[in-house]
């Protein structure tokens, strides 16, 4: 179903473009919410790429530290 994260990386040729996009998203999320890039990548892996959901969860995570 569209929009669901099934745990698989988007396939774009060799996958490099998708990985690069995830890295850019992780850097932005980390910068905007003051979490580590590793934490950001883990949230993306768990939640997917929906920005609103990522920011909400990152803020929740930050509040727990």
Short mmCIF file of C-alpha atoms in Angstrom, two decimals:
data_model
loop_
_atom_site.label_atom_id
_atom_site.label_comp_id
_atom_site.label_asym_id
_atom_site.label_seq_id
_atom_site.Cartn_x
_atom_site.Cartn_y
_atom_site.Cartn_z
CA UNK A 1 0.00 0.00 0.00
CA UNK A 2 1.34 3.48 -0.82
CA UNK A 3 2.91 5.41 2.03
CA UNK A 4 3.61 2.43 4.22
CA UNK A 5 7.14 1.66 5.34
CA UNK A 6 7.71 -2.06 4.85
CA UNK A 7 11.32 -1.84 6.04
CA UNK A 8 12.70 -2.04 2.51
CA UNK A 9 14.77 0.70 0.95
CA UNK A 10 13.28 2.37 -2.10
CA UNK A 11 14.86 0.87 -5.18
CA UNK A 12 16.48 3.37 -7.53
CA UNK A 13 19.09 1.65 -9.68
CA UNK A 14 21.81 0.64 -7.25
CA UNK A 15 19.97 2.21 -4.27
CA UNK A 16 22.50 5.02 -3.91
CA UNK A 17 20.00 7.80 -4.63
CA UNK A 18 17.60 6.46 -1.99
CA UNK A 19 20.40 6.16 0.57
CA UNK A 20 21.54 9.71 -0.22
CA UNK A 21 17.97 10.98 0.26
CA UNK A 22 17.74 9.21 3.62
CA UNK A 23 21.06 10.71 4.70
CA UNK A 24 19.89 14.21 3.77
CA UNK A 25 16.62 13.67 5.63
CA UNK A 26 18.46 12.31 8.69
CA UNK A 27 20.82 15.31 8.75
CA UNK A 28 17.92 17.75 8.50
CA UNK A 29 15.92 15.96 11.19
CA UNK A 30 18.93 15.86 13.51
CA UNK A 31 19.64 19.55 12.98
CA UNK A 32 16.02 20.69 13.34
CA UNK A 33 15.25 18.61 16.43
CA UNK A 34 18.65 18.37 18.14
CA UNK A 35 18.90 14.57 18.08
CA UNK A 36 21.85 12.60 16.75
CA UNK A 37 22.00 11.57 13.11
CA UNK A 38 22.04 7.93 14.25
CA UNK A 39 18.81 8.50 16.17
CA UNK A 40 17.35 10.26 13.14
CA UNK A 41 18.24 7.36 10.83
CA UNK A 42 16.67 4.91 13.27
CA UNK A 43 13.45 6.93 13.38
CA UNK A 44 13.37 7.03 9.58
CA UNK A 45 13.87 3.27 9.49
CA UNK A 46 11.02 2.72 11.97
CA UNK A 47 8.54 5.39 10.83
CA UNK A 48 9.31 6.10 7.21
CA UNK A 49 9.83 9.51 5.66
CA UNK A 50 6.73 11.43 6.75
CA UNK A 51 8.24 14.69 8.04
CA UNK A 52 5.47 15.52 10.53
CA UNK A 53 5.65 12.09 12.14
CA UNK A 54 9.44 12.18 12.27
CA UNK A 55 9.53 15.59 13.96
CA UNK A 56 6.87 14.56 16.49
CA UNK A 57 8.76 11.39 17.42
CA UNK A 58 12.13 13.14 17.49
CA UNK A 59 10.77 15.74 19.93
CA UNK A 60 9.33 12.98 22.06
CA UNK A 61 12.68 11.18 21.99
CA UNK A 62 14.56 14.37 22.87
CA UNK A 63 12.23 14.96 25.82
CA UNK A 64 13.12 11.56 27.23
CA UNK A 65 16.87 12.35 27.40
#
